[in-house]
Coordinates of C-alpha atoms and ligand atoms in Angstrom, one line a residue:
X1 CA 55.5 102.7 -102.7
X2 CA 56.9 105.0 -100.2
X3 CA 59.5 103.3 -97.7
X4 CA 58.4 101.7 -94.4
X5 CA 60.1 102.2 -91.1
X6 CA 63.0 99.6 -90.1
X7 CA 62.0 97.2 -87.7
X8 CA 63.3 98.1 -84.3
X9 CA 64.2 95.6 -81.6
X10 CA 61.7 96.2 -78.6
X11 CA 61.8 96.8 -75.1
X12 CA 60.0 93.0 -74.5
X13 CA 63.1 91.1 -76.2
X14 CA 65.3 92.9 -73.5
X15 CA 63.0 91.7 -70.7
X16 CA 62.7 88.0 -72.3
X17 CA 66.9 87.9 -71.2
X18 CA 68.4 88.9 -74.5
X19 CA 71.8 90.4 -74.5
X20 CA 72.1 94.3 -74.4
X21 CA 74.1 95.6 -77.3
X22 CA 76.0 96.8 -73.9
X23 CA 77.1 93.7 -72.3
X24 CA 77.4 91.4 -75.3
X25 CA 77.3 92.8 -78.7
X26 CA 78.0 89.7 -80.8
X27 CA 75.4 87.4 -79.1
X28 CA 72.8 91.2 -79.0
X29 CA 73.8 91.2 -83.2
X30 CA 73.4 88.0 -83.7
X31 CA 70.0 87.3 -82.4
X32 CA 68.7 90.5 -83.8
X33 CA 69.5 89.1 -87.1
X34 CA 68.0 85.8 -86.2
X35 CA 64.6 87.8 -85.0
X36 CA 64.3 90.4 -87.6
X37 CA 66.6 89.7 -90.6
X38 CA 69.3 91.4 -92.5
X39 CA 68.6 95.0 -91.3
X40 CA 66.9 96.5 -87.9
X41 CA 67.2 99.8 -85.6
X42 CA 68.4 99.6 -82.0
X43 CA 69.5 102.3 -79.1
X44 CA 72.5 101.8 -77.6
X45 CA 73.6 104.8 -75.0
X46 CA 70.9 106.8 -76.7
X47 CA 72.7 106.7 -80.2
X48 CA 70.1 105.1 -83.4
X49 CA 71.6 102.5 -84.6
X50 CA 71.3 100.4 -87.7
X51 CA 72.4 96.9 -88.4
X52 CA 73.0 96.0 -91.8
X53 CA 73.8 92.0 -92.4
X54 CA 73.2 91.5 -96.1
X55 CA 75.7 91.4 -99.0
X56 CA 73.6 94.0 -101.0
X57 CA 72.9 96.3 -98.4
X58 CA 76.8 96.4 -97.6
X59 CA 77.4 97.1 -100.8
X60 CA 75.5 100.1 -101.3
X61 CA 76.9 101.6 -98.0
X62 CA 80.4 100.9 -98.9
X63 CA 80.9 101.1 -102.6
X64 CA 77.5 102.4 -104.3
X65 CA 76.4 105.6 -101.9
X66 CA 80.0 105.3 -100.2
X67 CA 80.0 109.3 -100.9
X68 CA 76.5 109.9 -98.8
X69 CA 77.8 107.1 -95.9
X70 CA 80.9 108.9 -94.3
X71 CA 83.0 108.4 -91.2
X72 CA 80.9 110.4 -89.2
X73 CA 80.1 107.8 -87.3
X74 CA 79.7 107.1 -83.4
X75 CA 82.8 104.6 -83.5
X76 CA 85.0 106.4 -85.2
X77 CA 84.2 109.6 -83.1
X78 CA 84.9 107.7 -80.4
X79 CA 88.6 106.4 -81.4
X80 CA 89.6 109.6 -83.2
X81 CA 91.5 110.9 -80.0
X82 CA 93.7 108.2 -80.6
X83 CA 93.8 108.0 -84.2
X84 CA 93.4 111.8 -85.0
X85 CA 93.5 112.9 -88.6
X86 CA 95.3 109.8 -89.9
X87 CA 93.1 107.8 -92.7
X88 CA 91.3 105.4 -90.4
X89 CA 89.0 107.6 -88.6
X90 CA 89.3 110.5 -91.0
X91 CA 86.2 111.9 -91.6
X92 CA 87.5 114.6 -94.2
X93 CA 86.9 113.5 -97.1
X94 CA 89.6 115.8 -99.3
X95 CA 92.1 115.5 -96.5
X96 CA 91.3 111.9 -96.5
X97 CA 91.7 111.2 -100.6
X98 CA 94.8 113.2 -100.7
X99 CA 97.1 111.1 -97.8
X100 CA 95.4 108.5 -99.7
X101 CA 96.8 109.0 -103.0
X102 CA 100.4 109.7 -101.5
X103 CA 100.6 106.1 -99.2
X104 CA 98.6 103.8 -102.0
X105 CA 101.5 103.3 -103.8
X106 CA 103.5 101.7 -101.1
X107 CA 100.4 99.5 -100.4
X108 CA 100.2 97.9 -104.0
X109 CA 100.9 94.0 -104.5
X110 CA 104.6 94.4 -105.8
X111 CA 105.3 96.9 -103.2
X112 CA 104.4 94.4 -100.5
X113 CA 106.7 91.6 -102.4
X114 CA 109.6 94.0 -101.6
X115 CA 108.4 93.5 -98.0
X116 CA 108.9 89.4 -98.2
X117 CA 112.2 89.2 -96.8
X118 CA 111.5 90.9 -93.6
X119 CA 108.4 89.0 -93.1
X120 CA 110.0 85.8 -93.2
X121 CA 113.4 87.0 -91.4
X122 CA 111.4 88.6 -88.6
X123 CA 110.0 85.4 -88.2
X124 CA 113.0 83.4 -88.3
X125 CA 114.5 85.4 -85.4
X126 CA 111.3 84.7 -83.1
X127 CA 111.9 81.1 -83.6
X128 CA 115.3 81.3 -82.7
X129 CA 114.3 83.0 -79.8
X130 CA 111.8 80.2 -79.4
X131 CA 114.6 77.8 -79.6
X132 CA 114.7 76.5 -76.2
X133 CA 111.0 76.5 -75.2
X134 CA 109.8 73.1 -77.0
X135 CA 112.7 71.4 -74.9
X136 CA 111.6 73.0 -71.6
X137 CA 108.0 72.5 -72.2
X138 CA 107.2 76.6 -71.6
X139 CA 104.2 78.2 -72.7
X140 CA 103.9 81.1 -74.8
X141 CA 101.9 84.1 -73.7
X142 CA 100.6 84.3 -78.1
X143 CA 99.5 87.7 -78.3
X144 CA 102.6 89.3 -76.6
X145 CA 104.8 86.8 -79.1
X146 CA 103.1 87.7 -82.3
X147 CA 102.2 90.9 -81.1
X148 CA 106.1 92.3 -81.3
X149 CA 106.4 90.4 -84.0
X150 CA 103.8 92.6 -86.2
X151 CA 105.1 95.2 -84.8
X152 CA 108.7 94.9 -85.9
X153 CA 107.9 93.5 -89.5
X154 CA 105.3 96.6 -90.0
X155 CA 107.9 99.1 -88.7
X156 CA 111.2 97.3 -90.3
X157 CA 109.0 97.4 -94.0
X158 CA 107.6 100.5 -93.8
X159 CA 109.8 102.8 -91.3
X160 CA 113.5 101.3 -92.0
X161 CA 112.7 101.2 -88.4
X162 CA 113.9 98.6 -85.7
X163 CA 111.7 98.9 -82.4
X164 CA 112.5 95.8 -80.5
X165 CA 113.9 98.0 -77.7
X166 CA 110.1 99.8 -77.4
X167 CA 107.4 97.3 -78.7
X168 CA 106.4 96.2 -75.4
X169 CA 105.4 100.0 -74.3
X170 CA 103.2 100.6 -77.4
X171 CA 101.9 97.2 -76.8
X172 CA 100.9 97.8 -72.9
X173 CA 99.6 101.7 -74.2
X174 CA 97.5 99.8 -77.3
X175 CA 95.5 97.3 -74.8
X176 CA 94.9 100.2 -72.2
X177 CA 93.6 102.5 -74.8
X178 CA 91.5 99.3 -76.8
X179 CA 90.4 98.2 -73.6
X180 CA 89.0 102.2 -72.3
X181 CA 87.6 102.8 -76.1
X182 CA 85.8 99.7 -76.1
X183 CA 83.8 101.1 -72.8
X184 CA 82.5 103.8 -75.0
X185 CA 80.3 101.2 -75.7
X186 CA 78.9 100.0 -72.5
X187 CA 78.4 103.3 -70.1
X188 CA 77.7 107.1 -70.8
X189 CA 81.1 109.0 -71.0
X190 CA 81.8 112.8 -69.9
X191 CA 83.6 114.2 -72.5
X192 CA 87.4 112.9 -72.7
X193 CA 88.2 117.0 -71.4
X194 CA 86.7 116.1 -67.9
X195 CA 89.6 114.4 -66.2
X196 CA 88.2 111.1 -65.2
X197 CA 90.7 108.0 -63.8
X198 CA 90.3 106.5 -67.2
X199 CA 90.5 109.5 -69.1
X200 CA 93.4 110.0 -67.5
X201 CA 94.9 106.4 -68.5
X202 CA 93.5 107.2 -72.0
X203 CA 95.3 110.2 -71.9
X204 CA 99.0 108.0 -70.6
X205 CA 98.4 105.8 -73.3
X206 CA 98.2 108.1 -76.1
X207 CA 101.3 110.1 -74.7
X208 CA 102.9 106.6 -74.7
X209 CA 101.9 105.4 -78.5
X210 CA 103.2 109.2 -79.4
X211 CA 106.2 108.7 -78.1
X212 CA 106.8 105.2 -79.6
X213 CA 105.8 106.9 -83.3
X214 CA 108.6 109.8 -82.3
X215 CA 111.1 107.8 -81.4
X216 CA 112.2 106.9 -84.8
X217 CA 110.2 109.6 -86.7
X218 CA 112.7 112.2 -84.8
X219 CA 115.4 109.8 -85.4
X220 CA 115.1 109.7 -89.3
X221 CA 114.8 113.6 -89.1
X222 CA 118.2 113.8 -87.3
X223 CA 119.9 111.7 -89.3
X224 CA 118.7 113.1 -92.5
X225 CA 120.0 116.5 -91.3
X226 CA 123.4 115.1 -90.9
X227 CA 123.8 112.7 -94.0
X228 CA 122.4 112.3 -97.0
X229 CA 121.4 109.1 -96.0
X230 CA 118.1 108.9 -98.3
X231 CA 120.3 109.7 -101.5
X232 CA 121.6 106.2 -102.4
X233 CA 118.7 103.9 -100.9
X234 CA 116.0 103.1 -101.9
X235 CA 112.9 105.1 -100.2
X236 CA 110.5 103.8 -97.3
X237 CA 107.8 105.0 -96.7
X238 CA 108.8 107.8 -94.1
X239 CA 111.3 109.0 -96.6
X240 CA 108.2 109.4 -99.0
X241 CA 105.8 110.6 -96.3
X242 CA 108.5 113.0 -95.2
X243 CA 109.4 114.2 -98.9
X244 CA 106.1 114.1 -100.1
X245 CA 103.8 116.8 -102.1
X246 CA 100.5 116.8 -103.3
X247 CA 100.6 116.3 -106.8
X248 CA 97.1 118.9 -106.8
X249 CA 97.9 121.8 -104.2
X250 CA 102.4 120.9 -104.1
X251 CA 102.1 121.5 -100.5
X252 CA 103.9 118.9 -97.8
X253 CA 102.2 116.5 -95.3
X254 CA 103.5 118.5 -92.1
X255 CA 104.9 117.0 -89.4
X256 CA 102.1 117.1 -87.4
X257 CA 100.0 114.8 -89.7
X258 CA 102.7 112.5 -90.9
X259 CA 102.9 111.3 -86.7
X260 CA 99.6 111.0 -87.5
X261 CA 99.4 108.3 -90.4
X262 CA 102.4 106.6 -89.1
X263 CA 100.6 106.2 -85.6
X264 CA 97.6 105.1 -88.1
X265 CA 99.5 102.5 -89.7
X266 CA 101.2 100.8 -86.7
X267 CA 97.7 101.1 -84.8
X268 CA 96.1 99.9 -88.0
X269 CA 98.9 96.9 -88.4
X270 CA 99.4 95.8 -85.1
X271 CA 96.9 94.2 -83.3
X272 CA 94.2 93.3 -86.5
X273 CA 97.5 91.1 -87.5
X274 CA 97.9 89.5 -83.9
X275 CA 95.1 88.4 -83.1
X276 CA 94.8 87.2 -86.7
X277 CA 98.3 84.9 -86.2
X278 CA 97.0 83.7 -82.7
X279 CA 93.4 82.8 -83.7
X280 CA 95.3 80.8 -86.9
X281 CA 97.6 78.7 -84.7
X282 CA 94.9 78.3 -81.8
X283 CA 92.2 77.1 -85.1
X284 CA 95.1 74.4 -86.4
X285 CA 95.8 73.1 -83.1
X286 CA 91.9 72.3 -82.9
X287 CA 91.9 70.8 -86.2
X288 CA 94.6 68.1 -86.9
X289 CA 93.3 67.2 -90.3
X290 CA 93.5 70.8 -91.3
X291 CA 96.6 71.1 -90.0
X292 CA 98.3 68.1 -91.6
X293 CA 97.6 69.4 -94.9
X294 CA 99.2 73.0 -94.5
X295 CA 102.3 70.9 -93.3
X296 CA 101.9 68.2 -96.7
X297 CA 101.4 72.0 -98.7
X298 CA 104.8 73.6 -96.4
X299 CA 107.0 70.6 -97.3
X300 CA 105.9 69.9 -100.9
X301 CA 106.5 73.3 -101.9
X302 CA 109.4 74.5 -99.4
X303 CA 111.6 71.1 -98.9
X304 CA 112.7 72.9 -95.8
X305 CA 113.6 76.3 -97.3
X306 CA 112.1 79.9 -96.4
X307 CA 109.3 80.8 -97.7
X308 CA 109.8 82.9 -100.5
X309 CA 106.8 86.0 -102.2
X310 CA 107.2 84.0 -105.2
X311 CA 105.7 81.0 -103.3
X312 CA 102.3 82.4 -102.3
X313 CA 100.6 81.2 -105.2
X314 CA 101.3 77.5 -104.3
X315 CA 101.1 78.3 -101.1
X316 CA 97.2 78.0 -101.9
X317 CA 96.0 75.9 -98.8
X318 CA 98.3 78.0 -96.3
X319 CA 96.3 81.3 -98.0
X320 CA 93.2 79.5 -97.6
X321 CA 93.6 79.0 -93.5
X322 CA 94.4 82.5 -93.5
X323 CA 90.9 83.0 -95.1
X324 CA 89.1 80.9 -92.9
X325 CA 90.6 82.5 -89.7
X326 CA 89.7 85.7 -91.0
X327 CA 86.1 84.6 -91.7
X328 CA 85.9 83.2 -88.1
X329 CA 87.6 85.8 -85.8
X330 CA 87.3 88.8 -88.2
X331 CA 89.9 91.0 -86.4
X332 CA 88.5 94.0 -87.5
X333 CA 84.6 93.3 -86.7
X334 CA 82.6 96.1 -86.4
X335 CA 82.8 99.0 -88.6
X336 CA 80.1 102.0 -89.2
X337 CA 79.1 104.8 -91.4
X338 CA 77.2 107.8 -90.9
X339 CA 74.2 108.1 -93.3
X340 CA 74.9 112.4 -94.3
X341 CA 71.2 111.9 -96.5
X342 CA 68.3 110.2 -96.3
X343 CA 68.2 106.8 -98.2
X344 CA 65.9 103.9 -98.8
X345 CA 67.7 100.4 -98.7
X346 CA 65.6 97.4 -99.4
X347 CA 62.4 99.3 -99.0
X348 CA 63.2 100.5 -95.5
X349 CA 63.7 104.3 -94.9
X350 CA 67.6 105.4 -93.4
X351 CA 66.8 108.8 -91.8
X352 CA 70.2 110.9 -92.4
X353 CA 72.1 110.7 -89.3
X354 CA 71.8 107.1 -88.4
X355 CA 74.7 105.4 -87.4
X356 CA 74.7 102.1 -89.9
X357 CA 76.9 99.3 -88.5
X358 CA 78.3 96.4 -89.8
X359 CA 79.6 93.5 -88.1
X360 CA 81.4 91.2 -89.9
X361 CA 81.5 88.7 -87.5
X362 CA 77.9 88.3 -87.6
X363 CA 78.0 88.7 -91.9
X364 CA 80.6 85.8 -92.1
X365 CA 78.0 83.5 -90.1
X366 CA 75.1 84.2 -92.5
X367 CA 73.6 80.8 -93.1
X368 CA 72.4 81.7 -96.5
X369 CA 76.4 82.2 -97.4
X370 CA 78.1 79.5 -95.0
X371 CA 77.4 76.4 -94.7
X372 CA 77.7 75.1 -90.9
X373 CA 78.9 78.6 -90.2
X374 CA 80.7 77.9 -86.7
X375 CA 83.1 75.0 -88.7
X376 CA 86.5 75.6 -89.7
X377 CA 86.8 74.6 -93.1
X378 CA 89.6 76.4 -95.2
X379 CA 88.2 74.6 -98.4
X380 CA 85.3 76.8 -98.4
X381 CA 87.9 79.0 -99.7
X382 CA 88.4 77.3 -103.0
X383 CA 87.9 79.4 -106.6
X384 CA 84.7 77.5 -107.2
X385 CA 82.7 77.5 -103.9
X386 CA 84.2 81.4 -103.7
X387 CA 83.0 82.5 -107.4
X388 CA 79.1 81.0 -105.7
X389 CA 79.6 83.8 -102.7
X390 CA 78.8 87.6 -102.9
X391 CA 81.5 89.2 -103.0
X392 CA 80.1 91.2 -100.1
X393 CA 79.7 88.6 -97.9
X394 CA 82.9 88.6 -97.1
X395 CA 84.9 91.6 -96.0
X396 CA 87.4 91.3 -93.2
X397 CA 89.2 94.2 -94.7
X398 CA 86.1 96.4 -95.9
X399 CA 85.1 97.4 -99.2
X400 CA 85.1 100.5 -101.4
X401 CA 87.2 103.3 -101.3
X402 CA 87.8 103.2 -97.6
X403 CA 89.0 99.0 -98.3
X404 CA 91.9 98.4 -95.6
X405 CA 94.9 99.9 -97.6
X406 CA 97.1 97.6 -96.1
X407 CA 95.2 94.3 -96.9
X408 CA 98.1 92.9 -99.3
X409 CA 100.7 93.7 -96.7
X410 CA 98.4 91.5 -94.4
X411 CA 97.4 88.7 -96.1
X412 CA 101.2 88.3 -97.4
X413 CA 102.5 88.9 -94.2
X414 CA 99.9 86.1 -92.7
X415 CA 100.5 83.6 -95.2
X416 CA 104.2 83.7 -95.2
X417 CA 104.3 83.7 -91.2
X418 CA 102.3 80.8 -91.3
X419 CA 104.0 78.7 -93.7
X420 CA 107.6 80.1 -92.1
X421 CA 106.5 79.0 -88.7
X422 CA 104.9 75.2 -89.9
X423 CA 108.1 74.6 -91.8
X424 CA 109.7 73.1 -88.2
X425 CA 107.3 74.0 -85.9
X426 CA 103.8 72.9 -84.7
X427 CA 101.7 75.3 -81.5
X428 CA 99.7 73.1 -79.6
X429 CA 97.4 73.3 -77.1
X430 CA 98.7 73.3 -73.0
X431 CA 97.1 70.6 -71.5
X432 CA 95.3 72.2 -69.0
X433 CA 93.9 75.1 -71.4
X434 CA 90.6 76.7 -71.1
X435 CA 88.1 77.3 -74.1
X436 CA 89.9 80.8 -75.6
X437 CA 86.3 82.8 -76.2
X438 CA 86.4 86.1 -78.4
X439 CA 86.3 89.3 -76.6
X440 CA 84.8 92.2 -78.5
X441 CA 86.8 95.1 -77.5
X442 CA 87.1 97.8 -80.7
X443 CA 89.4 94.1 -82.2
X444 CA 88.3 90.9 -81.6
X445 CA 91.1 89.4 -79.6
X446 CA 90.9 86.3 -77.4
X447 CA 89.8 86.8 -73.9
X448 CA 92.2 86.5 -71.4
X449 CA 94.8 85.8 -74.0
X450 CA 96.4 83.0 -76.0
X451 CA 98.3 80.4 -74.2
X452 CA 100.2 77.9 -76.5
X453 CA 103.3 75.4 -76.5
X454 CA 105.8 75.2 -79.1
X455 CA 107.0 71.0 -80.4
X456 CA 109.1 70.8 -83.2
X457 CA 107.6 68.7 -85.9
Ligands
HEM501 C1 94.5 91.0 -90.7 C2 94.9 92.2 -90.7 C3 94.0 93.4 -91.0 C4 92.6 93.5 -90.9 C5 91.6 92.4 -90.6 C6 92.3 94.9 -91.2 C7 91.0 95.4 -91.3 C8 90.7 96.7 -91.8 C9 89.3 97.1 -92.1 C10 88.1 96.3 -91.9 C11 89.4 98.4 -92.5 C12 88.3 99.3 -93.0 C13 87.5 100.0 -91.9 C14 86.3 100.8 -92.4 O1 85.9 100.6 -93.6 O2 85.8 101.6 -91.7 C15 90.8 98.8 -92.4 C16 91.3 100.0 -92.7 C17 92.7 100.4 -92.6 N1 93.7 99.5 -92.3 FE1 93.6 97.6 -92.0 N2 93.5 95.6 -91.5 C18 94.5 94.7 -91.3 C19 95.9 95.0 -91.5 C20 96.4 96.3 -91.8 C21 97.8 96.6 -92.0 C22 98.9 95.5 -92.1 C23 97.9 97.9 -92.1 C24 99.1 98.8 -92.4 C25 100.2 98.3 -92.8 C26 96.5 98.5 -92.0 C27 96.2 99.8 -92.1 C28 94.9 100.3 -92.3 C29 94.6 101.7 -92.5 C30 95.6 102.8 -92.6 C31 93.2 101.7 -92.7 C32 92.3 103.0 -93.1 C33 92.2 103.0 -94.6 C34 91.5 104.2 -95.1 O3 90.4 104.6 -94.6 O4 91.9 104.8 -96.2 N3 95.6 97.4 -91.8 N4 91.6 97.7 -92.0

């Protein structure tokens, strides 16, 4: 049977008051599934579009046909100004598999356990920052908190680098240039050449990021020159970056593409980790029950101490809050590929050229793979109700070749954090604080921020 055409939302479900794609993607995605299932065609700007939302389908895309579905894409187009020819948006396949091959091996499980003691001491040092606020009753702003805090245990791990001095300019850059990319979205853009008021911001904020990266990238290079600094330490990951050759072609990185990856992994670290930390807190101060038991797991298994890598696997509840956070608020939660062929997926046809997207916010609410979707419930993340899942229904770092290459350094970063933190300290609530709604920007982060007050347990 030859393959039909997708079913495309219509004109009539705009009229009838359904979100625009434009104006509210998540509730748009969301009732597009409800209306017409696990895959349909929509316009947006004038671009095709296809939502996938099934497990199978995702597979295919990302693991399967990964070679036919590349980063072509409209979104990745549309942050590669920012991101350049670092690995996220990197739509060159060769160039792609070959920084690849040089970074993976600073990304594997043991690597990241070499990472532990920063984790934890970072986080030690923003609570004794913290130390006064439960007494004086202040509120923290979350996503600036945990926001330098991501930022100093990514650069510390990977860089040998200490950036407390200039966090808070990449951080002010970051939600400018989120905030300008995300409007790619919503309204027809001239190209980023014509020098628009917000091109121009773009433009400030990228100079800004640039000069964060070069700041200790130059640094490393002087004091290299002078010393032999690298000879009796052990290697970070600039030093390897810096030193490295393709094993294929023995030719360097270059200097120009090494700014380039280490912009990609601060970008890539920073705020997918932040919001992750804030929506985690503002979940357990919603949910006392919950909460109670990651502090009966903390004190069984710490008795007071820090957290240690050795820890994480009776740390098991903490992990699963983690989990359950990242079902909820998937940081990263909208992702596409470019179909480069025609394909067929489950008996509709995929003309080559169609921008396929997948949302993960929307995958992790499926109701045939959560039940009561919308409730937090960690337990859901037990071995036996997991082993009953698809695999691909849940995928807040990706799949396939292209999987989030820094998804152990996450989920150990969050984990520890988490149990570091609820050791001594509870976040609660501020008495007067609104509902925190998701705001779908090219992250998920919570609108208007994260307000929350510290009380020592
Ligand atoms: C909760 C934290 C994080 C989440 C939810 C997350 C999510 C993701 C997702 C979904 C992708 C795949 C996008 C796609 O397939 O198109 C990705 C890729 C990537 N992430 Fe993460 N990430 C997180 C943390 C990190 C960290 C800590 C780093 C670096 C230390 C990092 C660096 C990267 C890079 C470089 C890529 C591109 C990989 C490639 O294409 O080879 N991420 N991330």
């Amino acid at each position: 049977m030859s393959p039909r055409a997708l079913p495309s939302v219509r004109f009539t479900d705009r009229l009838r008051g359904s979100p625009t794609f434009r104006r509210d993607p998540l509730a748009f995605l969301s009732r597009g599934r409800e209306r017409y299932g696990d895959i349909f065609r929509f316009r947006t700007l004038g671009v095709p579009m296809v939502m996938v939302n099934h497990p199978d389908h995702i597979r295919r895309i990302l693991v399967d046909k990964s070679a036919q579905y590349d980063k072509n894409a409209f979104l990745f187009k549309a942050v590669r100004p920012v991101l350049r020819t670092g690995l996220i948006a990197n739509a060159d396949t060769a160039q792609w598999r070959r920084q690849r091959r040089m970074m993976a091996p600073h990304f594997t499980p043991g690597a990241v356990g070499s990472f532990a003691r920063n984790m934890t001491t970072e986080t030690v040092k923003m609570l004794d920052r913290w130390e006064r606020y439960p007494r004086d009753g202040r509120v923290i702003d979350a996503m600036d908190e945990f926001g330098r805090l991501a930022l100093a245990i990514v650069n510390r791990s990977l860089f040998s680098a200490d950036v407390s001095a200039t966090a808070q300019d990449f951080e002010r850059a970051f939600g400018v240039a989120n905030s300008i990319l995300a409007a790619f979205f919503r309204r027809p853009f001239p190209p980023l050449s014509v020098p628009t008021p917000g091109h121009r911001r773009l433009r400030r904020a990228i100079d800004a990021m640039d000069s964060f990266v070069s700041g200790f990238v130059q640094g490393r290079l002087r004091a290299n020159a002078d010393t032999d600094r690298d000879a009796d330490q052990e290697p970070d990951l600039l030093t390897l970056l810096l030193h490295s050759v393709d094993e294929e072609d023995g030719s360097g990185m270059g200097l120009e593409r090494l700014h380039h990856e280490v912009l990609n992994l601060c970008v890539g670290a920073y705020e997918t980790t932040t919001n992750a930390l804030c929506w985690a807190f503002h979940l357990l101060a919603r949910h006392p029950d919950a909460e109670k038991r990651l502090h009966e797991e903390v004190d069984r298994v710490l008795g007071g101490r820090i957290p240690r890598f050795e820890d994480l696997p009776e740390l098991a509840y903490t992990r699963m809050v983690v989990d359950e956070t990242l079902r909820i608020y998937s940081p990263a939660y909208q992702f596409m590929r470019h179909a480069s062929q025609d394909d067929e997926i489950a008996g509709y046809r995929i003309p080559a050229g169609s921008n396929m997207l997948i949302n993960s916010y929307v995958l992790h609410r499926h109701p045939d793979f959560w039940d009561e979707p919308e409730t937090f419930r960690p337990e859901r993340f037990g071995a036996e109700e997991t082993a009953r899942r698809p695999r691909h229904a849940y995928i807040p770092f990706g799949s396939g070749q292209r999987v989030c290459i820094g998804r152990h350094f996450a989920l150990t970063e969050l984990t520890l954090v988490l149990a570091t933190v609820a050791r001594t300290h509870r976040l609660v609530l501020p008495a007067d604080a609104p509902d925190v709604h998701p705001e779908a920007l090219i992250t998920l982060r919570p609108r208007g921020g994260m307000r929350l007050r510290l009380e020592h347990r």
